[in-house]
């Protein structure tokens, strides 16, 4: 089982390539969704790492995929500027899953 990175910047891609994780750099919503769908169908990929900026392009779709798809695991990683609101994102996923506003 492998990891795969979908990033919006080259620095993240190069850093993760140093530890053996392959990936792509994308910037547009459509190309991101096409690549995500392609990689979700690949049975050899267990974890898809996605940078925060790309998650923010389509949070509704990512949220639904995370709630309904058991595999692969989609993990948001902050960009190099560290402006991620991952805690708030997790709260939103939980509230959607149980139907209660946190």
Short mmCIF file of N, CA and C in Angstrom, two decimals:
data_model
loop_
_atom_site.label_atom_id
_atom_site.label_comp_id
_atom_site.label_asym_id
_atom_site.label_seq_id
_atom_site.Cartn_x
_atom_site.Cartn_y
_atom_site.Cartn_z
N UNK A 1 0.85 -1.18 0.00
CA UNK A 1 0.00 0.00 0.00
C UNK A 1 0.89 1.24 0.00
N UNK A 2 0.50 2.21 -0.84
CA UNK A 2 1.33 3.39 -1.04
C UNK A 2 0.62 4.67 -0.63
N UNK A 3 1.44 5.70 -0.47
CA UNK A 3 0.96 7.07 -0.30
C UNK A 3 1.04 7.75 -1.67
N UNK A 4 0.19 8.77 -1.86
CA UNK A 4 0.27 9.60 -3.06
C UNK A 4 -0.04 11.02 -2.63
N UNK A 5 0.69 11.99 -3.17
CA UNK A 5 0.51 13.40 -2.82
C UNK A 5 -0.13 14.16 -3.97
N UNK A 6 -1.14 14.96 -3.65
CA UNK A 6 -1.67 15.94 -4.60
C UNK A 6 -1.45 17.29 -3.94
N UNK A 7 -0.55 18.06 -4.52
CA UNK A 7 -0.09 19.31 -3.90
C UNK A 7 -0.34 20.51 -4.79
N UNK A 8 -0.34 21.67 -4.19
CA UNK A 8 -0.45 22.91 -4.96
C UNK A 8 0.91 23.59 -5.07
N UNK A 9 1.96 23.00 -4.48
CA UNK A 9 3.28 23.63 -4.60
C UNK A 9 4.39 22.60 -4.75
N UNK A 10 5.41 23.01 -5.44
CA UNK A 10 6.53 22.13 -5.75
C UNK A 10 7.36 21.78 -4.53
N UNK A 11 7.48 22.70 -3.57
CA UNK A 11 8.29 22.44 -2.37
C UNK A 11 7.78 21.21 -1.62
N UNK A 12 6.47 21.12 -1.45
CA UNK A 12 5.89 19.97 -0.76
C UNK A 12 6.15 18.69 -1.54
N UNK A 13 5.96 18.75 -2.84
CA UNK A 13 6.20 17.59 -3.69
C UNK A 13 7.64 17.12 -3.58
N UNK A 14 8.58 18.04 -3.67
CA UNK A 14 10.00 17.66 -3.61
C UNK A 14 10.37 17.09 -2.24
N UNK A 15 9.83 17.69 -1.19
CA UNK A 15 10.12 17.20 0.16
C UNK A 15 9.62 15.78 0.36
N UNK A 16 8.43 15.49 -0.10
CA UNK A 16 7.88 14.15 0.08
C UNK A 16 8.50 13.14 -0.87
N UNK A 17 8.98 13.60 -2.00
CA UNK A 17 9.71 12.68 -2.90
C UNK A 17 10.99 12.18 -2.24
N UNK A 18 11.57 13.01 -1.39
CA UNK A 18 12.79 12.60 -0.68
C UNK A 18 12.55 11.40 0.22
N UNK A 19 11.32 11.20 0.66
CA UNK A 19 11.00 10.04 1.49
C UNK A 19 10.25 8.97 0.70
N UNK A 20 10.23 9.10 -0.61
CA UNK A 20 9.68 8.06 -1.46
C UNK A 20 8.21 8.18 -1.82
N UNK A 21 7.60 9.33 -1.55
CA UNK A 21 6.19 9.52 -1.89
C UNK A 21 6.07 10.26 -3.21
N UNK A 22 5.42 9.63 -4.17
CA UNK A 22 5.21 10.25 -5.47
C UNK A 22 3.99 11.15 -5.41
N UNK A 23 3.90 12.07 -6.38
CA UNK A 23 2.75 12.95 -6.41
C UNK A 23 2.75 13.86 -7.61
N UNK A 24 1.82 14.81 -7.58
CA UNK A 24 1.67 15.78 -8.66
C UNK A 24 1.41 17.15 -8.05
N UNK A 25 1.68 18.18 -8.85
CA UNK A 25 1.37 19.56 -8.48
C UNK A 25 0.24 20.03 -9.40
N UNK A 26 -0.85 20.48 -8.78
CA UNK A 26 -2.01 20.96 -9.53
C UNK A 26 -2.50 22.26 -8.91
N UNK A 27 -3.23 23.05 -9.70
CA UNK A 27 -3.70 24.34 -9.17
C UNK A 27 -5.19 24.58 -9.40
N UNK A 28 -5.79 23.89 -10.34
CA UNK A 28 -7.18 24.13 -10.69
C UNK A 28 -8.10 23.08 -10.08
N UNK A 29 -9.31 23.50 -9.74
CA UNK A 29 -10.30 22.63 -9.10
C UNK A 29 -10.59 21.40 -9.96
N UNK A 30 -10.84 21.61 -11.25
CA UNK A 30 -11.20 20.49 -12.12
C UNK A 30 -10.07 19.46 -12.21
N UNK A 31 -8.84 19.93 -12.42
CA UNK A 31 -7.73 18.99 -12.55
C UNK A 31 -7.48 18.25 -11.24
N UNK A 32 -7.71 18.92 -10.12
CA UNK A 32 -7.57 18.28 -8.82
C UNK A 32 -8.61 17.15 -8.67
N UNK A 33 -9.86 17.45 -8.99
CA UNK A 33 -10.92 16.44 -8.84
C UNK A 33 -10.71 15.25 -9.77
N UNK A 34 -10.24 15.51 -10.98
CA UNK A 34 -9.95 14.42 -11.92
C UNK A 34 -8.85 13.52 -11.37
N UNK A 35 -7.77 14.13 -10.88
CA UNK A 35 -6.64 13.34 -10.35
C UNK A 35 -7.05 12.60 -9.08
N UNK A 36 -7.83 13.25 -8.22
CA UNK A 36 -8.29 12.60 -7.00
C UNK A 36 -9.13 11.36 -7.33
N UNK A 37 -10.04 11.50 -8.25
CA UNK A 37 -10.88 10.37 -8.64
C UNK A 37 -10.03 9.24 -9.22
N UNK A 38 -9.06 9.60 -10.05
CA UNK A 38 -8.17 8.60 -10.65
C UNK A 38 -7.42 7.83 -9.57
N UNK A 39 -6.87 8.54 -8.61
CA UNK A 39 -6.06 7.90 -7.58
C UNK A 39 -6.90 7.13 -6.57
N UNK A 40 -8.16 7.56 -6.38
CA UNK A 40 -9.04 6.81 -5.48
C UNK A 40 -9.39 5.44 -6.05
N UNK A 41 -9.32 5.30 -7.36
CA UNK A 41 -9.61 4.01 -8.01
C UNK A 41 -8.39 3.09 -8.05
N UNK A 42 -7.22 3.61 -7.71
CA UNK A 42 -5.99 2.81 -7.73
C UNK A 42 -5.92 1.97 -6.45
N UNK A 43 -6.04 0.64 -6.55
CA UNK A 43 -6.05 -0.20 -5.36
C UNK A 43 -4.73 -0.25 -4.60
N UNK A 44 -3.65 0.20 -5.21
CA UNK A 44 -2.36 0.17 -4.53
C UNK A 44 -2.15 1.38 -3.61
N UNK A 45 -3.03 2.38 -3.71
CA UNK A 45 -2.88 3.59 -2.90
C UNK A 45 -3.77 3.52 -1.67
N UNK A 46 -3.14 3.61 -0.50
CA UNK A 46 -3.88 3.54 0.77
C UNK A 46 -4.15 4.92 1.35
N UNK A 47 -3.25 5.88 1.09
CA UNK A 47 -3.38 7.23 1.65
C UNK A 47 -3.09 8.26 0.57
N UNK A 48 -4.01 9.21 0.43
CA UNK A 48 -3.79 10.33 -0.47
C UNK A 48 -3.59 11.57 0.39
N UNK A 49 -2.43 12.18 0.27
CA UNK A 49 -2.13 13.42 0.98
C UNK A 49 -2.52 14.58 0.08
N UNK A 50 -3.24 15.57 0.63
CA UNK A 50 -3.70 16.71 -0.15
C UNK A 50 -3.40 17.98 0.62
N UNK A 51 -2.81 18.96 -0.04
CA UNK A 51 -2.50 20.22 0.64
C UNK A 51 -3.78 21.02 0.90
N UNK A 52 -3.73 21.84 1.93
CA UNK A 52 -4.88 22.61 2.39
C UNK A 52 -5.50 23.45 1.28
N UNK A 53 -4.69 24.11 0.49
CA UNK A 53 -5.24 24.98 -0.57
C UNK A 53 -6.10 24.20 -1.55
N UNK A 54 -5.72 22.97 -1.86
CA UNK A 54 -6.52 22.17 -2.77
C UNK A 54 -7.80 21.70 -2.09
N UNK A 55 -7.72 21.34 -0.83
CA UNK A 55 -8.93 20.95 -0.08
C UNK A 55 -9.93 22.11 -0.09
N UNK A 56 -9.42 23.33 0.04
CA UNK A 56 -10.29 24.50 0.09
C UNK A 56 -10.97 24.81 -1.24
N UNK A 57 -10.50 24.21 -2.33
CA UNK A 57 -11.15 24.40 -3.63
C UNK A 57 -12.50 23.69 -3.71
N UNK A 58 -12.66 22.63 -2.93
CA UNK A 58 -13.92 21.86 -2.99
C UNK A 58 -14.17 21.14 -1.66
N UNK A 59 -14.33 21.90 -0.58
CA UNK A 59 -14.50 21.27 0.74
C UNK A 59 -15.73 20.38 0.84
N UNK A 60 -16.80 20.72 0.13
CA UNK A 60 -18.02 19.91 0.19
C UNK A 60 -17.80 18.52 -0.38
N UNK A 61 -17.08 18.43 -1.48
CA UNK A 61 -16.80 17.14 -2.12
C UNK A 61 -15.85 16.32 -1.25
N UNK A 62 -14.81 16.96 -0.74
CA UNK A 62 -13.83 16.26 0.10
C UNK A 62 -14.52 15.74 1.36
N UNK A 63 -15.35 16.55 1.96
CA UNK A 63 -16.07 16.14 3.16
C UNK A 63 -16.92 14.91 2.90
N UNK A 64 -17.65 14.92 1.80
CA UNK A 64 -18.50 13.78 1.46
C UNK A 64 -17.68 12.53 1.19
N UNK A 65 -16.58 12.68 0.47
CA UNK A 65 -15.72 11.54 0.18
C UNK A 65 -15.16 10.95 1.47
N UNK A 66 -14.70 11.82 2.36
CA UNK A 66 -14.13 11.34 3.63
C UNK A 66 -15.17 10.61 4.47
N UNK A 67 -16.40 11.06 4.41
CA UNK A 67 -17.44 10.43 5.21
C UNK A 67 -17.93 9.11 4.62
N UNK A 68 -17.89 8.98 3.30
CA UNK A 68 -18.52 7.83 2.66
C UNK A 68 -17.56 6.79 2.09
N UNK A 69 -16.33 7.17 1.82
CA UNK A 69 -15.37 6.24 1.21
C UNK A 69 -14.44 5.66 2.28
N UNK A 70 -14.44 4.35 2.47
CA UNK A 70 -13.54 3.77 3.47
C UNK A 70 -12.07 3.79 3.03
N UNK A 71 -11.83 3.70 1.72
CA UNK A 71 -10.46 3.69 1.21
C UNK A 71 -10.42 4.50 -0.06
N UNK A 72 -9.37 5.15 -0.35
CA UNK A 72 -8.20 5.39 0.48
C UNK A 72 -8.47 6.50 1.50
N UNK A 73 -7.60 6.59 2.46
CA UNK A 73 -7.68 7.64 3.46
C UNK A 73 -7.18 8.94 2.82
N UNK A 74 -7.96 10.01 2.95
CA UNK A 74 -7.54 11.31 2.43
C UNK A 74 -7.11 12.16 3.62
N UNK A 75 -5.86 12.62 3.57
CA UNK A 75 -5.29 13.37 4.69
C UNK A 75 -4.89 14.76 4.23
N UNK A 76 -5.42 15.77 4.91
CA UNK A 76 -5.06 17.16 4.62
C UNK A 76 -3.73 17.48 5.29
N UNK A 77 -2.83 18.06 4.52
CA UNK A 77 -1.56 18.50 5.10
C UNK A 77 -1.44 20.00 4.89
N UNK A 78 -0.99 20.72 5.92
CA UNK A 78 -0.88 22.18 5.80
C UNK A 78 0.22 22.57 4.82
N UNK A 79 0.07 23.76 4.27
CA UNK A 79 1.13 24.24 3.39
C UNK A 79 2.28 24.77 4.21
N UNK A 80 3.30 25.20 3.56
CA UNK A 80 4.51 25.64 4.25
C UNK A 80 4.31 26.90 5.08
N UNK A 81 3.23 27.61 4.85
CA UNK A 81 2.97 28.83 5.61
C UNK A 81 2.22 28.54 6.90
N UNK A 82 1.74 27.33 7.07
CA UNK A 82 1.12 26.91 8.32
C UNK A 82 -0.19 27.60 8.65
N UNK A 83 -0.96 27.98 7.64
CA UNK A 83 -2.20 28.68 7.89
C UNK A 83 -3.41 27.75 7.84
N UNK A 84 -3.20 26.50 8.11
CA UNK A 84 -4.29 25.53 8.05
C UNK A 84 -5.21 25.64 9.25
N UNK A 85 -6.47 25.31 9.02
CA UNK A 85 -7.45 25.27 10.09
C UNK A 85 -7.97 23.84 10.19
N UNK A 86 -7.04 22.90 10.35
CA UNK A 86 -7.40 21.50 10.33
C UNK A 86 -8.34 21.15 11.48
N UNK A 87 -8.14 21.73 12.65
CA UNK A 87 -9.03 21.47 13.77
C UNK A 87 -10.46 21.83 13.46
N UNK A 88 -10.66 22.97 12.81
CA UNK A 88 -12.01 23.38 12.43
C UNK A 88 -12.57 22.45 11.37
N UNK A 89 -11.73 21.98 10.48
CA UNK A 89 -12.17 21.04 9.45
C UNK A 89 -12.63 19.74 10.09
N UNK A 90 -11.88 19.25 11.05
CA UNK A 90 -12.26 18.02 11.74
C UNK A 90 -13.59 18.21 12.46
N UNK A 91 -13.76 19.34 13.13
CA UNK A 91 -15.04 19.64 13.80
C UNK A 91 -16.19 19.61 12.81
N UNK A 92 -15.99 20.18 11.63
CA UNK A 92 -17.04 20.21 10.61
C UNK A 92 -17.38 18.79 10.15
N UNK A 93 -16.36 17.94 9.92
CA UNK A 93 -16.61 16.56 9.51
C UNK A 93 -17.42 15.82 10.56
N UNK A 94 -17.03 15.99 11.82
CA UNK A 94 -17.74 15.30 12.90
C UNK A 94 -19.17 15.78 13.00
N UNK A 95 -19.38 17.10 12.93
CA UNK A 95 -20.74 17.62 13.04
C UNK A 95 -21.62 17.16 11.88
N UNK A 96 -21.06 17.06 10.69
CA UNK A 96 -21.83 16.56 9.55
C UNK A 96 -22.16 15.08 9.71
N UNK A 97 -21.21 14.34 10.25
CA UNK A 97 -21.41 12.89 10.40
C UNK A 97 -22.50 12.57 11.42
N UNK A 98 -22.56 13.34 12.51
CA UNK A 98 -23.53 13.04 13.56
C UNK A 98 -24.73 13.97 13.51
N UNK A 99 -24.68 14.98 12.65
CA UNK A 99 -25.81 15.87 12.49
C UNK A 99 -25.99 16.87 13.61
N UNK A 100 -24.91 17.20 14.31
CA UNK A 100 -24.97 18.16 15.42
C UNK A 100 -23.94 19.24 15.18
N UNK A 101 -24.35 20.48 15.33
CA UNK A 101 -23.41 21.62 15.16
C UNK A 101 -22.54 21.72 16.40
N UNK A 102 -21.21 21.69 16.20
CA UNK A 102 -20.27 21.81 17.33
C UNK A 102 -19.86 23.23 17.54
#
